C-alpha positions as protocol buffer text, in pm:
chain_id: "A"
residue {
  index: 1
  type: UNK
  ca { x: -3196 y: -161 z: -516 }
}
residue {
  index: 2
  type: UNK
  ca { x: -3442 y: -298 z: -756 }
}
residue {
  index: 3
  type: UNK
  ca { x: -3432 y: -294 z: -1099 }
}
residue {
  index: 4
  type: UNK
  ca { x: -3687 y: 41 z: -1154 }
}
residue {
  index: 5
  type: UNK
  ca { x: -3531 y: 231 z: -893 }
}
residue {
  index: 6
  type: UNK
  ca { x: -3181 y: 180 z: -1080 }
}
residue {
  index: 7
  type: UNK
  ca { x: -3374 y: 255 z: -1364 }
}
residue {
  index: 8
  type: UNK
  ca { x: -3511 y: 542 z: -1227 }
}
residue {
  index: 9
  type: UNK
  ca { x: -3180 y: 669 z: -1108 }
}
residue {
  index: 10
  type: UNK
  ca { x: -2999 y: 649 z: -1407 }
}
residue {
  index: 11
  type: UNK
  ca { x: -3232 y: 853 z: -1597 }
}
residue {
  index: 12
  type: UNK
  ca { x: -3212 y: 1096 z: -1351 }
}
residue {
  index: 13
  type: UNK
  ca { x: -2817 y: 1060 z: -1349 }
}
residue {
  index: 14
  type: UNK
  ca { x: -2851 y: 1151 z: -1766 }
}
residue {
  index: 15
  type: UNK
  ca { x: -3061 y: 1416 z: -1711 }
}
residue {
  index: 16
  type: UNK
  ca { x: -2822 y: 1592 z: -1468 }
}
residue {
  index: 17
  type: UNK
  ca { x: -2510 y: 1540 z: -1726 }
}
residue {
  index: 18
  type: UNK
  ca { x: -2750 y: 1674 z: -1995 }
}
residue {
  index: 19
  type: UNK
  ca { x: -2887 y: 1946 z: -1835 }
}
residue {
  index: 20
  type: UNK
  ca { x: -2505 y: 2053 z: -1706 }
}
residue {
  index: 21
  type: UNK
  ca { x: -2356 y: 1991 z: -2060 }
}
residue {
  index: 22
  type: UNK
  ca { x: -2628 y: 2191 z: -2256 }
}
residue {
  index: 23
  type: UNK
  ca { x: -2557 y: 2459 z: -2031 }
}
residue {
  index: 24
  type: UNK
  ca { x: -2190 y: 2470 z: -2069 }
}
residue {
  index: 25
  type: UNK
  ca { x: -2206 y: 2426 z: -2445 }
}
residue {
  index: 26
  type: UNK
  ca { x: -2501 y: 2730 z: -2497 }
}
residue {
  index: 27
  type: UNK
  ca { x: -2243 y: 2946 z: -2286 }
}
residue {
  index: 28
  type: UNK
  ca { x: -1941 y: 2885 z: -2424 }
}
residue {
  index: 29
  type: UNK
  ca { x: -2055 y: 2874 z: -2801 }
}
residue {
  index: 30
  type: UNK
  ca { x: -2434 y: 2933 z: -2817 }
}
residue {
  index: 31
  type: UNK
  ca { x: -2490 y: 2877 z: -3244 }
}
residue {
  index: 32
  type: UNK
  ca { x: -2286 y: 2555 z: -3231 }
}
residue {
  index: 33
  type: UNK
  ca { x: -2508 y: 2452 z: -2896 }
}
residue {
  index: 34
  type: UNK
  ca { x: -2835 y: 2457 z: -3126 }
}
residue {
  index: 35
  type: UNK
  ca { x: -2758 y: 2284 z: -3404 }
}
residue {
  index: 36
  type: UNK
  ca { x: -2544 y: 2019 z: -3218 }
}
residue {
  index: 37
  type: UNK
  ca { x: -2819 y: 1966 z: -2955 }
}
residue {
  index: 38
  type: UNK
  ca { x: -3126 y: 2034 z: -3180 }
}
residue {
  index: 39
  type: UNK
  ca { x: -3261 y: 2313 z: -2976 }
}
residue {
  index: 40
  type: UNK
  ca { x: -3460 y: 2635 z: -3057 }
}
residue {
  index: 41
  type: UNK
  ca { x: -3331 y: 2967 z: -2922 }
}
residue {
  index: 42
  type: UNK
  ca { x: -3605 y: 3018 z: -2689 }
}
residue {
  index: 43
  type: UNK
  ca { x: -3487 y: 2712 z: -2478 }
}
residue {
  index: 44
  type: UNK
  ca { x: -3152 y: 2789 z: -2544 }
}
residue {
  index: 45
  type: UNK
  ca { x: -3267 y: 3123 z: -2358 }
}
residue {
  index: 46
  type: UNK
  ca { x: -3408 y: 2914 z: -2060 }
}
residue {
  index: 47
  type: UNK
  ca { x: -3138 y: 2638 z: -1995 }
}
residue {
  index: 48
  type: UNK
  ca { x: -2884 y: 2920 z: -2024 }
}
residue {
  index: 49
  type: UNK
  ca { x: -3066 y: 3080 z: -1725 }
}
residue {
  index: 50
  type: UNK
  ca { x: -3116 y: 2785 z: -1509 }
}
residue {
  index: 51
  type: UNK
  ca { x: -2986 y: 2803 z: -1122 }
}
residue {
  index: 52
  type: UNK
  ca { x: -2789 y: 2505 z: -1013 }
}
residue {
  index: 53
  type: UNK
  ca { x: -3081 y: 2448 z: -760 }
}
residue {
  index: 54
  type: UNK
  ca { x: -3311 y: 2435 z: -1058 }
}
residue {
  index: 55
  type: UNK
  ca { x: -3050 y: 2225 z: -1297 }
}
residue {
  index: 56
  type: UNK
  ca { x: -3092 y: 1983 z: -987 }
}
residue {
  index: 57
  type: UNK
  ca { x: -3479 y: 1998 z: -944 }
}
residue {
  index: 58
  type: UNK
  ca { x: -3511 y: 1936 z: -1283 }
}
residue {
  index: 59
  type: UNK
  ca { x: -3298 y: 1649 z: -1346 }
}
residue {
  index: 60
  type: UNK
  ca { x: -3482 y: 1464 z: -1046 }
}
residue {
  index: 61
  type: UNK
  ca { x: -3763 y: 1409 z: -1326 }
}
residue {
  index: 62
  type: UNK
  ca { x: -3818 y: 1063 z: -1406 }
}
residue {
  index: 63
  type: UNK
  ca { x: -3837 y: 1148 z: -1757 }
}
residue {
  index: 64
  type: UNK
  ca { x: -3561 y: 1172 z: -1960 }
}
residue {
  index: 65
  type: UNK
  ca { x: -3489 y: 1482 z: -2068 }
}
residue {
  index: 66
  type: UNK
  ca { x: -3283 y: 1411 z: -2394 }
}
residue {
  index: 67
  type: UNK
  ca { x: -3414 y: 1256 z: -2677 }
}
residue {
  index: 68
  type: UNK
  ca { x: -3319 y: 1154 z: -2992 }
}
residue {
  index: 69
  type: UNK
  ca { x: -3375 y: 1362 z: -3278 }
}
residue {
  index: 70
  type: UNK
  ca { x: -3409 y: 1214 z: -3564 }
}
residue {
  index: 71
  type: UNK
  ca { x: -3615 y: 920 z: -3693 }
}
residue {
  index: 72
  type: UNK
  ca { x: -3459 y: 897 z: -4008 }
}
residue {
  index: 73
  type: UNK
  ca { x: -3300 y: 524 z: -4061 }
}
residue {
  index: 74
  type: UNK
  ca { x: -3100 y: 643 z: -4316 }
}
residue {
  index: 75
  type: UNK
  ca { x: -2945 y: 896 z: -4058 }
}
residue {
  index: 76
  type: UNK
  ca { x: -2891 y: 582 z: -3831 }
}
residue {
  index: 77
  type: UNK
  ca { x: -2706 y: 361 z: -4059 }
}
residue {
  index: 78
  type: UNK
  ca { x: -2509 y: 612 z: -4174 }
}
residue {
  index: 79
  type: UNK
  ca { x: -2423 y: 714 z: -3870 }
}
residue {
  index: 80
  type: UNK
  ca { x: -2371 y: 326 z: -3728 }
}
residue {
  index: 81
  type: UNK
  ca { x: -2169 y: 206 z: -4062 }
}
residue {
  index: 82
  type: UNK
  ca { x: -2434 y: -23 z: -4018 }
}
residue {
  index: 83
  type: UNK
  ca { x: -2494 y: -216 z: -4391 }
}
residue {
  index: 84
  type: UNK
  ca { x: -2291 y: -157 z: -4659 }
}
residue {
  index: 85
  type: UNK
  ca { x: -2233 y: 215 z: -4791 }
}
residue {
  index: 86
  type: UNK
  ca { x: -2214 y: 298 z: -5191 }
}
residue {
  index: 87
  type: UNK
  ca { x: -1887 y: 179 z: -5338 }
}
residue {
  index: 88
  type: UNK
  ca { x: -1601 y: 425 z: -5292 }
}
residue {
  index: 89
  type: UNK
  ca { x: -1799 y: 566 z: -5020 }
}
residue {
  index: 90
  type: UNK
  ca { x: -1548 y: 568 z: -4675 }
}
residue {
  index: 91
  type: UNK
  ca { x: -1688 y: 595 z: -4315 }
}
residue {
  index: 92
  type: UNK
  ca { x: -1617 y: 955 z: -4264 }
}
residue {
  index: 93
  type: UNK
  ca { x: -1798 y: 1031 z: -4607 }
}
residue {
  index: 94
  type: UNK
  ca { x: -2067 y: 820 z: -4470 }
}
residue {
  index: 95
  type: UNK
  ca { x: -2080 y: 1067 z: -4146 }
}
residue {
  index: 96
  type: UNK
  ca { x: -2044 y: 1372 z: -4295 }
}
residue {
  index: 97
  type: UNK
  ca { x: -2377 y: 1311 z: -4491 }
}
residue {
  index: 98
  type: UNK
  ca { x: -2544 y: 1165 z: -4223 }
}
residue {
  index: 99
  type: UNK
  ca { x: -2433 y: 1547 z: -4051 }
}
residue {
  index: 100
  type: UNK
  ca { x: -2560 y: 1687 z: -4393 }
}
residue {
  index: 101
  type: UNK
  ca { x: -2948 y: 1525 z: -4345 }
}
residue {
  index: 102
  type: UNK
  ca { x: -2933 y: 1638 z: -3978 }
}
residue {
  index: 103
  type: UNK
  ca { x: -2860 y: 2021 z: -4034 }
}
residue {
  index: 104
  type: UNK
  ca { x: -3144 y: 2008 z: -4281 }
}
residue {
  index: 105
  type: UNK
  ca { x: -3383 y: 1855 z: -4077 }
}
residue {
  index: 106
  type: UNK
  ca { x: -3292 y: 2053 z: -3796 }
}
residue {
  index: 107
  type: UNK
  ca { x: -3341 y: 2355 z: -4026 }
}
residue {
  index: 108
  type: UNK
  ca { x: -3674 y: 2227 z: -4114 }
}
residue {
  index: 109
  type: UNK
  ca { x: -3801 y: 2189 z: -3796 }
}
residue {
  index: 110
  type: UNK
  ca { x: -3690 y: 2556 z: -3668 }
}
């Protein structure tokens, strides 16, 4: 198998676990499910509803279905412990504000 085709079959492998996982995690605990995978409650509505069959059709896209949400390097290096954080300022502090910045942009966008 050549490299695109591998390529091409990961991204449909993500898209499957994504699609499968978003669906779980709207069911089980739909509030948590939006914020923690940045959706709006009209998709929410739609993944929720999705047939296996479909969950399957859909992931055979070769576009990724994920994405990452935020562009925000500040988010990123908090997130990473990438560069040095203020003094006194300890990895989960670091994470819980990067959490902080994300719920607000999240609320932003909706």
């Amino acid at each position: 198998m050549d490299d695109s085709h591998k390529l091409l079959a990961e991204i449909r492998e993500a898209n499957l676990s994504y699609l499968m996982l978003a669906q779980a995690l709207i069911r089980q605990d739909r509030a948590s499910a939006l914020l923690q995978l940045g959706l709006n409650e009209e998709v929410a509505q739609i993944l929720e509803m999705l047939t296996p069959a479909q969950i399957i059709r859909l992931a055979s896209s070769n576009l990724l279905m994920c994405r990452m949400r935020f562009d925000d390097q500040m988010i990123w290096t908090l997130l990473s412990d990438h560069g040095s954080t203020a003094p006194g300022m300890d990895r989960s502090a670091s994470r819980l504000h990067a959490s902080i910045l994300m719920a607000g942009q999240l609320e932003d966008a909706l």
